[in-house]
mmCIF file of C-alpha atoms in Angstrom:
data_model
loop_
_atom_site.group_PDB
_atom_site.id
_atom_site.type_symbol
_atom_site.label_atom_id
_atom_site.label_comp_id
_atom_site.label_asym_id
_atom_site.label_seq_id
_atom_site.Cartn_x
_atom_site.Cartn_y
_atom_site.Cartn_z
ATOM 1 C CA MET A 1 176.666 -45.065 180.394
ATOM 2 C CA THR A 2 177.974 -43.569 177.137
ATOM 3 C CA LEU A 3 176.184 -42.644 173.937
ATOM 4 C CA CYS A 4 178.131 -41.253 170.994
ATOM 5 C CA MET A 5 176.011 -40.375 168.036
ATOM 6 C CA SER A 6 175.994 -38.240 164.821
ATOM 7 C CA HIS A 7 173.580 -35.382 164.184
ATOM 8 C CA SER A 8 172.547 -33.736 160.837
ATOM 9 C CA PRO A 9 170.154 -31.104 159.803
ATOM 10 C CA GLY A 10 169.364 -33.394 156.806
ATOM 11 C CA PHE A 11 167.963 -35.892 159.401
ATOM 12 C CA ALA A 12 165.580 -33.297 160.827
ATOM 13 C CA ARG A 13 164.463 -31.938 157.411
ATOM 14 C CA ASP A 14 163.629 -35.358 155.873
ATOM 15 C CA HIS A 15 160.108 -35.492 156.952
ATOM 16 C CA GLU A 16 159.175 -38.058 154.469
ATOM 17 C CA GLU A 17 161.841 -40.343 155.868
ATOM 18 C CA ALA A 18 163.121 -41.018 152.413
ATOM 19 C CA ASP A 19 166.887 -41.581 153.648
ATOM 20 C CA GLY A 20 168.901 -42.920 156.508
ATOM 21 C CA HIS A 21 166.739 -45.853 157.250
ATOM 22 C CA GLN A 22 169.628 -47.719 159.107
ATOM 23 C CA PHE A 23 170.533 -44.622 161.095
ATOM 24 C CA ARG A 24 166.737 -44.165 162.101
ATOM 25 C CA ALA A 25 166.459 -47.656 163.395
ATOM 26 C CA GLY A 26 169.653 -46.976 165.420
ATOM 27 C CA VAL A 27 168.199 -43.918 166.977
ATOM 28 C CA ALA A 28 164.957 -45.876 167.965
ATOM 29 C CA SER A 29 167.201 -48.667 169.456
ATOM 30 C CA VAL A 30 169.437 -46.276 171.605
ATOM 31 C CA ARG A 31 166.336 -44.246 172.704
ATOM 32 C CA GLU A 32 164.858 -47.457 174.118
ATOM 33 C CA ILE A 33 168.303 -48.402 175.776
ATOM 34 C CA VAL A 34 168.486 -44.880 177.525
ATOM 35 C CA GLU A 35 164.918 -45.235 178.687
ATOM 36 C CA ALA A 36 165.721 -48.576 180.159
ATOM 37 C CA TRP A 37 168.918 -47.397 181.869
ATOM 38 C CA ASP A 38 166.976 -44.368 183.223
ATOM 39 C CA PRO A 39 169.716 -41.823 183.922
ATOM 40 C CA THR A 40 169.171 -39.078 186.418
ATOM 41 C CA LEU A 41 171.687 -36.767 184.889
ATOM 42 C CA VAL A 42 173.042 -36.337 181.527
ATOM 43 C CA VAL A 43 176.330 -34.731 180.598
ATOM 44 C CA PHE A 44 176.202 -33.615 177.110
ATOM 45 C CA PHE A 45 179.469 -32.810 175.258
ATOM 46 C CA GLY A 46 178.515 -30.936 172.191
ATOM 47 C CA SER A 47 179.642 -28.434 169.604
ATOM 48 C CA ASP A 48 178.316 -25.368 167.750
ATOM 49 C CA HIS A 49 178.218 -24.368 164.160
ATOM 50 C CA ARG A 50 179.350 -20.751 164.537
ATOM 51 C CA ARG A 51 175.994 -19.761 165.831
ATOM 52 C CA ALA A 52 175.814 -19.650 169.606
ATOM 53 C CA PHE A 53 179.373 -18.633 170.305
ATOM 54 C CA GLY A 54 180.307 -15.501 168.359
ATOM 55 C CA GLU A 55 182.501 -12.697 169.641
ATOM 56 C CA ILE A 56 183.912 -14.814 172.533
ATOM 57 C CA LEU A 57 184.796 -18.398 171.539
ATOM 58 C CA PRO A 58 186.118 -20.606 174.359
ATOM 59 C CA ALA A 59 187.773 -23.852 173.687
ATOM 60 C CA ILE A 60 185.816 -25.455 176.463
ATOM 61 C CA SER A 61 182.806 -24.168 178.488
ATOM 62 C CA VAL A 62 180.431 -25.445 181.125
ATOM 63 C CA VAL A 63 176.859 -24.139 180.501
ATOM 64 C CA LEU A 64 174.903 -23.092 183.519
ATOM 65 C CA SER A 65 171.709 -22.207 181.829
ATOM 66 C CA ALA A 66 170.487 -22.902 178.127
ATOM 67 C CA GLU A 67 167.637 -22.871 175.675
ATOM 68 C CA GLY A 68 167.271 -24.207 172.238
ATOM 69 C CA LEU A 69 168.111 -22.003 169.303
ATOM 70 C CA GLY A 70 165.747 -23.625 166.870
ATOM 71 C CA ASP A 71 168.023 -23.592 163.858
ATOM 72 C CA SER A 72 167.779 -26.544 161.246
ATOM 73 C CA GLU A 73 164.435 -27.454 162.794
ATOM 74 C CA SER A 74 166.053 -28.255 166.121
ATOM 75 C CA PRO A 75 163.930 -27.591 169.276
ATOM 76 C CA THR A 76 163.347 -24.413 171.196
ATOM 77 C CA GLY A 77 162.633 -24.008 174.832
ATOM 78 C CA PRO A 78 164.759 -24.295 178.067
ATOM 79 C CA TYR A 79 167.071 -27.013 179.042
ATOM 80 C CA ASP A 80 166.795 -28.339 182.641
ATOM 81 C CA VAL A 81 170.298 -27.445 183.692
ATOM 82 C CA PRO A 82 171.103 -28.219 187.389
ATOM 83 C CA LYS A 83 172.962 -24.980 187.897
ATOM 84 C CA GLU A 84 174.720 -25.814 191.257
ATOM 85 C CA THR A 85 175.874 -29.191 189.970
ATOM 86 C CA ALA A 86 177.343 -27.493 186.827
ATOM 87 C CA ARG A 87 178.979 -24.886 188.836
ATOM 88 C CA GLY A 88 180.622 -27.533 191.081
ATOM 89 C CA LEU A 89 181.849 -29.441 187.963
ATOM 90 C CA ALA A 90 183.373 -26.362 186.628
ATOM 91 C CA ALA A 91 185.147 -25.583 189.708
ATOM 92 C CA HIS A 92 186.445 -29.216 189.776
ATOM 93 C CA LEU A 93 187.681 -28.876 186.323
ATOM 94 C CA LEU A 94 189.519 -25.638 187.184
ATOM 95 C CA GLY A 95 191.123 -27.458 190.170
ATOM 96 C CA ALA A 96 192.243 -30.178 187.696
ATOM 97 C CA ASP A 97 194.033 -27.494 185.571
ATOM 98 C CA PHE A 98 191.404 -27.050 182.829
ATOM 99 C CA ASP A 99 190.953 -23.370 182.289
ATOM 100 C CA VAL A 100 187.273 -23.782 181.348
ATOM 101 C CA ALA A 101 184.930 -21.001 180.589
ATOM 102 C CA ILE A 102 181.495 -20.528 182.214
ATOM 103 C CA THR A 103 178.674 -19.695 180.007
ATOM 104 C CA ARG A 104 175.824 -18.192 182.206
ATOM 105 C CA HIS A 105 173.077 -18.604 179.576
ATOM 106 C CA ILE A 106 173.033 -19.289 175.839
ATOM 107 C CA ALA A 107 170.866 -20.585 172.993
ATOM 108 C CA LEU A 108 172.420 -23.649 171.860
ATOM 109 C CA ASP A 109 172.143 -24.791 168.112
ATOM 110 C CA HIS A 110 171.363 -28.214 166.701
ATOM 111 C CA GLY A 111 174.820 -29.502 167.894
ATOM 112 C CA PHE A 112 173.080 -30.070 171.226
ATOM 113 C CA GLY A 113 169.361 -29.749 170.620
ATOM 114 C CA GLN A 114 168.811 -32.385 167.802
ATOM 115 C CA THR A 115 170.439 -35.277 169.772
ATOM 116 C CA THR A 116 168.843 -34.202 172.980
ATOM 117 C CA ALA A 117 165.341 -34.146 171.582
ATOM 118 C CA ASP A 118 165.831 -37.443 169.565
ATOM 119 C CA ILE A 119 167.095 -39.415 172.510
ATOM 120 C CA LEU A 120 165.590 -37.895 175.685
ATOM 121 C CA GLY A 121 162.280 -36.654 174.144
ATOM 122 C CA GLY A 122 162.798 -32.958 174.761
ATOM 123 C CA LEU A 123 165.145 -30.373 175.903
ATOM 124 C CA ASP A 124 163.856 -30.466 179.535
ATOM 125 C CA SER A 125 162.995 -34.161 179.753
ATOM 126 C CA ARG A 126 165.886 -34.926 182.034
ATOM 127 C CA PRO A 127 168.472 -32.775 183.913
ATOM 128 C CA VAL A 128 171.412 -31.971 181.376
ATOM 129 C CA ILE A 129 174.636 -30.262 181.843
ATOM 130 C CA PRO A 130 175.735 -29.026 178.521
ATOM 131 C CA ILE A 131 179.647 -28.887 178.027
ATOM 132 C CA PHE A 132 180.671 -27.088 174.820
ATOM 133 C CA ILE A 133 183.741 -28.194 173.103
ATOM 134 C CA ASN A 134 184.905 -26.014 170.093
ATOM 135 C CA CYS A 135 185.206 -28.291 167.104
ATOM 136 C CA ALA A 136 184.591 -25.833 164.242
ATOM 137 C CA THR A 137 187.283 -23.146 164.251
ATOM 138 C CA PHE A 138 190.321 -21.604 165.864
ATOM 139 C CA PRO A 139 190.999 -22.048 168.697
ATOM 140 C CA LEU A 140 190.923 -25.872 168.306
ATOM 141 C CA ALA A 141 192.499 -27.744 171.289
ATOM 142 C CA ARG A 142 194.156 -30.896 170.423
ATOM 143 C CA PRO A 143 191.827 -33.790 170.244
ATOM 144 C CA GLY A 144 193.459 -35.602 173.110
ATOM 145 C CA ARG A 145 192.613 -32.701 175.464
ATOM 146 C CA SER A 146 188.967 -33.680 174.933
ATOM 147 C CA ALA A 147 189.781 -37.146 176.179
ATOM 148 C CA GLU A 148 191.445 -35.819 179.160
ATOM 149 C CA LEU A 149 188.337 -33.537 179.816
ATOM 150 C CA GLY A 150 186.255 -36.674 179.719
ATOM 151 C CA ARG A 151 188.240 -38.433 182.372
ATOM 152 C CA ALA A 152 188.336 -35.320 184.708
ATOM 153 C CA VAL A 153 184.438 -34.996 184.368
ATOM 154 C CA ALA A 154 184.007 -38.545 185.231
ATOM 155 C CA GLU A 155 186.176 -38.041 188.302
ATOM 156 C CA TYR A 156 183.763 -35.529 189.607
ATOM 157 C CA PHE A 157 180.916 -37.875 189.545
ATOM 158 C CA LYS A 158 182.784 -40.787 190.797
ATOM 159 C CA ALA A 159 181.471 -40.607 194.338
ATOM 160 C CA SER A 160 178.018 -39.334 193.126
ATOM 161 C CA ASP A 161 174.744 -41.192 193.451
ATOM 162 C CA GLU A 162 173.635 -39.989 189.962
ATOM 163 C CA ARG A 163 173.216 -42.348 187.143
ATOM 164 C CA VAL A 164 175.043 -40.249 184.531
ATOM 165 C CA LEU A 165 174.614 -40.640 180.884
ATOM 166 C CA PHE A 166 177.576 -39.140 178.995
ATOM 167 C CA ILE A 167 176.628 -38.172 175.387
ATOM 168 C CA GLY A 168 178.986 -37.063 172.649
ATOM 169 C CA SER A 169 177.139 -35.641 169.627
ATOM 170 C CA GLY A 170 178.755 -34.825 166.247
ATOM 171 C CA GLY A 171 180.628 -36.325 163.278
ATOM 172 C CA MET A 172 181.373 -38.588 161.697
ATOM 173 C CA SER A 173 183.047 -37.921 158.271
ATOM 174 C CA HIS A 174 181.471 -34.887 156.669
ATOM 175 C CA ASN A 175 182.730 -31.684 155.037
ATOM 176 C CA PRO A 176 179.777 -29.127 155.259
ATOM 177 C CA PRO A 177 180.340 -26.169 152.985
ATOM 178 C CA THR A 178 179.375 -23.592 155.516
ATOM 179 C CA LEU A 179 182.222 -24.815 157.719
ATOM 180 C CA ALA A 180 184.833 -26.002 155.002
ATOM 181 C CA LEU A 181 184.641 -22.820 152.876
ATOM 182 C CA THR A 182 184.277 -20.041 155.598
ATOM 183 C CA SER A 183 186.097 -19.147 158.721
ATOM 184 C CA GLU A 184 183.508 -16.829 160.382
ATOM 185 C CA GLY A 185 180.009 -16.938 161.280
ATOM 186 C CA LEU A 186 177.388 -16.500 158.501
ATOM 187 C CA SER A 187 173.777 -15.255 158.498
ATOM 188 C CA GLU A 188 171.249 -17.951 157.918
ATOM 189 C CA GLU A 189 170.589 -16.610 154.358
ATOM 190 C CA GLU A 190 174.276 -16.690 153.620
ATOM 191 C CA ARG A 191 174.464 -20.352 154.956
ATOM 192 C CA ARG A 192 171.784 -21.434 152.668
ATOM 193 C CA ALA A 193 173.424 -19.843 149.569
ATOM 194 C CA VAL A 194 176.862 -21.472 150.356
ATOM 195 C CA SER A 195 175.301 -24.838 151.139
ATOM 196 C CA ALA A 196 173.189 -24.730 147.888
ATOM 197 C CA ALA A 197 176.177 -23.729 145.700
ATOM 198 C CA HIS A 198 178.468 -26.459 147.005
ATOM 199 C CA ARG A 199 176.043 -29.230 148.146
ATOM 200 C CA GLU A 200 176.642 -31.694 145.369
ATOM 201 C CA ALA A 201 180.415 -31.685 145.863
ATOM 202 C CA ALA A 202 180.010 -32.197 149.591
ATOM 203 C CA LYS A 203 178.135 -35.520 148.937
ATOM 204 C CA ASP A 204 181.422 -36.953 147.845
ATOM 205 C CA ASP A 205 183.308 -36.029 151.155
ATOM 206 C CA ILE A 206 181.909 -38.955 153.155
ATOM 207 C CA ARG A 207 184.649 -41.475 154.079
ATOM 208 C CA PRO A 208 183.040 -44.745 155.143
ATOM 209 C CA GLU A 209 186.195 -46.602 155.609
ATOM 210 C CA TRP A 210 187.595 -43.922 157.793
ATOM 211 C CA ASP A 211 184.378 -43.901 159.815
ATOM 212 C CA ARG A 212 184.345 -47.552 160.261
ATOM 213 C CA GLU A 213 188.109 -47.671 161.347
ATOM 214 C CA MET A 214 187.171 -45.064 164.015
ATOM 215 C CA LEU A 215 184.201 -47.030 165.263
ATOM 216 C CA GLY A 216 186.536 -50.093 165.545
ATOM 217 C CA ARG A 217 188.905 -48.199 167.643
ATOM 218 C CA LEU A 218 186.287 -47.151 169.938
ATOM 219 C CA GLU A 219 185.476 -50.840 170.898
ATOM 220 C CA SER A 220 188.635 -50.854 173.053
ATOM 221 C CA ASP A 221 188.288 -50.601 176.902
ATOM 222 C CA ASP A 222 191.698 -48.917 176.814
ATOM 223 C CA THR A 223 190.987 -45.257 175.982
ATOM 224 C CA ALA A 224 194.548 -44.181 175.999
ATOM 225 C CA TRP A 225 194.754 -44.190 172.087
ATOM 226 C CA THR A 226 192.574 -41.063 172.038
ATOM 227 C CA ASP A 227 195.456 -39.081 173.796
ATOM 228 C CA ASP A 228 197.489 -39.355 170.638
ATOM 229 C CA VAL A 229 194.957 -38.558 167.960
ATOM 230 C CA THR A 230 196.021 -35.597 165.967
ATOM 231 C CA THR A 231 194.140 -32.774 164.375
ATOM 232 C CA GLU A 232 195.376 -33.898 160.961
ATOM 233 C CA GLU A 233 193.811 -37.352 161.633
ATOM 234 C CA LEU A 234 190.568 -35.904 162.105
ATOM 235 C CA GLN A 235 190.813 -33.680 159.167
ATOM 236 C CA ALA A 236 191.043 -36.635 156.940
ATOM 237 C CA GLY A 237 187.388 -37.159 157.699
ATOM 238 C CA GLY A 238 186.554 -33.506 156.703
ATOM 239 C CA VAL A 239 186.120 -30.429 158.757
ATOM 240 C CA GLY A 240 182.950 -31.917 160.377
ATOM 241 C CA ALA A 241 184.996 -34.844 161.722
ATOM 242 C CA HIS A 242 186.546 -32.581 164.279
ATOM 243 C CA GLU A 243 183.246 -32.911 166.223
ATOM 244 C CA LEU A 244 184.412 -36.354 167.241
ATOM 245 C CA ARG A 245 186.294 -34.496 170.024
ATOM 246 C CA THR A 246 182.856 -34.746 171.755
ATOM 247 C CA TRP A 247 182.845 -38.547 171.254
ATOM 248 C CA PHE A 248 186.264 -38.816 172.837
ATOM 249 C CA ALA A 249 185.259 -36.831 175.850
ATOM 250 C CA ALA A 250 182.116 -38.936 176.367
ATOM 251 C CA TYR A 251 184.027 -42.303 175.547
ATOM 252 C CA THR A 252 186.740 -41.463 178.156
ATOM 253 C CA ALA A 253 184.258 -40.362 180.750
ATOM 254 C CA GLY A 254 182.412 -43.752 180.399
ATOM 255 C CA GLY A 255 185.723 -45.572 180.590
ATOM 256 C CA GLN A 256 184.342 -48.587 178.520
ATOM 257 C CA GLY A 257 184.666 -49.891 175.017
ATOM 258 C CA MET A 258 181.758 -48.935 172.707
ATOM 259 C CA LYS A 259 179.504 -51.124 170.533
ATOM 260 C CA THR A 260 178.349 -49.794 167.195
ATOM 261 C CA VAL A 261 174.507 -49.800 166.945
ATOM 262 C CA ALA A 262 174.360 -48.287 163.476
ATOM 263 C CA TYR A 263 176.491 -46.848 160.814
ATOM 264 C CA GLU A 264 175.295 -45.412 157.497
ATOM 265 C CA PRO A 265 176.679 -42.941 154.918
ATOM 266 C CA VAL A 266 173.758 -40.835 153.855
ATOM 267 C CA ARG A 267 174.877 -38.769 150.737
ATOM 268 C CA GLU A 268 171.734 -36.644 150.882
ATOM 269 C CA TRP A 269 172.690 -35.485 154.314
ATOM 270 C CA LEU A 270 176.317 -35.092 153.381
ATOM 271 C CA THR A 271 177.370 -37.219 156.430
ATOM 272 C CA GLY A 272 178.616 -40.584 157.656
ATOM 273 C CA LEU A 273 176.315 -41.203 160.540
ATOM 274 C CA GLY A 274 177.230 -43.370 163.489
ATOM 275 C CA ILE A 275 175.762 -44.441 166.638
ATOM 276 C CA ALA A 276 177.701 -46.235 169.470
ATOM 277 C CA VAL A 277 176.902 -47.106 173.100
ATOM 278 C CA SER A 278 179.080 -48.507 175.944
ATOM 279 C CA ARG A 279 179.211 -52.100 175.854
ATOM 280 C CA GLY A 280 177.695 -52.713 179.180
ATOM 281 C CA ALA A 281 174.473 -50.866 178.207
ATOM 282 C CA TYR A 282 174.461 -52.626 174.789
ATOM 283 C CA ASP A 283 174.827 -56.142 176.280
ATOM 284 C CA LEU A 284 172.068 -55.359 178.924
ATOM 285 C CA HIS A 285 169.418 -53.947 176.643
ATOM 286 C CA MET A 286 170.095 -54.589 173.068
ATOM 287 C CA PRO A 287 168.772 -58.250 173.137
ATOM 288 C CA ARG A 288 165.262 -56.698 173.697
ATOM 289 C CA GLN A 289 165.758 -55.049 170.251
ATOM 290 C CA ARG A 290 166.660 -58.218 168.425
#
C-alpha cells in the first residue's frame, strides 16, 4: 500500500481547526484506511528542512535509529526502527548501484514526524524505516532518481512476508520563505523572523492547477513518467514542491496508480495540501468512509 501526503507546520499549529477542513477530513479517512490495512512495516520516504542534516548532507540516507526533533509542534520520542532490516535494505540498495548513506542516529524534524504521528498515532506505533531524500538544497538528485529508488526499495521487500506501507511526505506547491530565500540552515529565531517578514507574499505562491495536474498524473499504473520529471518542472510549484521526490519514491515502490482522497489549497498554511492512496487500498476501504 502507498500513501502520499502533504505536511505543514500550519496544520499542527491550528489548534482551533479554523482552516484546512477538507484536508483534515482526508487525514481522518486515510488514518482509517491504514488501520484497516494493518501494515507490519512502514517505509517512510521523507525530507528535512535544513535542521536534522547540517554539516553532512547526503542525497539519500537510510536511517538506522531516530527520534523526533519536536520542531513546529511535531512529536518527540523514539521511532521503532528495525535496525537489521534497515541495514539489509541499505546493503541491497548499494548492490543496486545506489550510493546511499547510512545515518546511525538522528533527530528527524516535522518532515517525518508530523505525518507519522497523524497517520500511525505515534512515532513508535509501528516499525518504521525512515529513508531521507534531500529535497531542500544542493545536492539535489534529479527527481527521476527518487522514482528509481522507490522501485529498488520495493524489490528488496518483494519476497518478504511484511505488509509494507510506503509513505511519501511533503509538497505540494508551496514556497516557504525559510527555504526560498536562504541557502543554509537558520536558527529557530531566524526562521521565525524570515517567515514573519515574507509570510503574506508566500500565500500567493500556491499553484492549485499545477497540484491537480500532478495528482492526475499519479493516477496512472504506469509509473515510467516519473523518470522524466525535471527539477525545473518541480520548481514551477515552488521550492517546497521539490518534496514530491518523496511521493515519486513511494508511488513507484507501490507500483500502482493513486486515488486522490483530498486536495485543498490553504493560504494560511502557505501550501497546496494533497493526500493520495494506492487504488487498491482506496477501493477496498474508502466505501466505509462514504
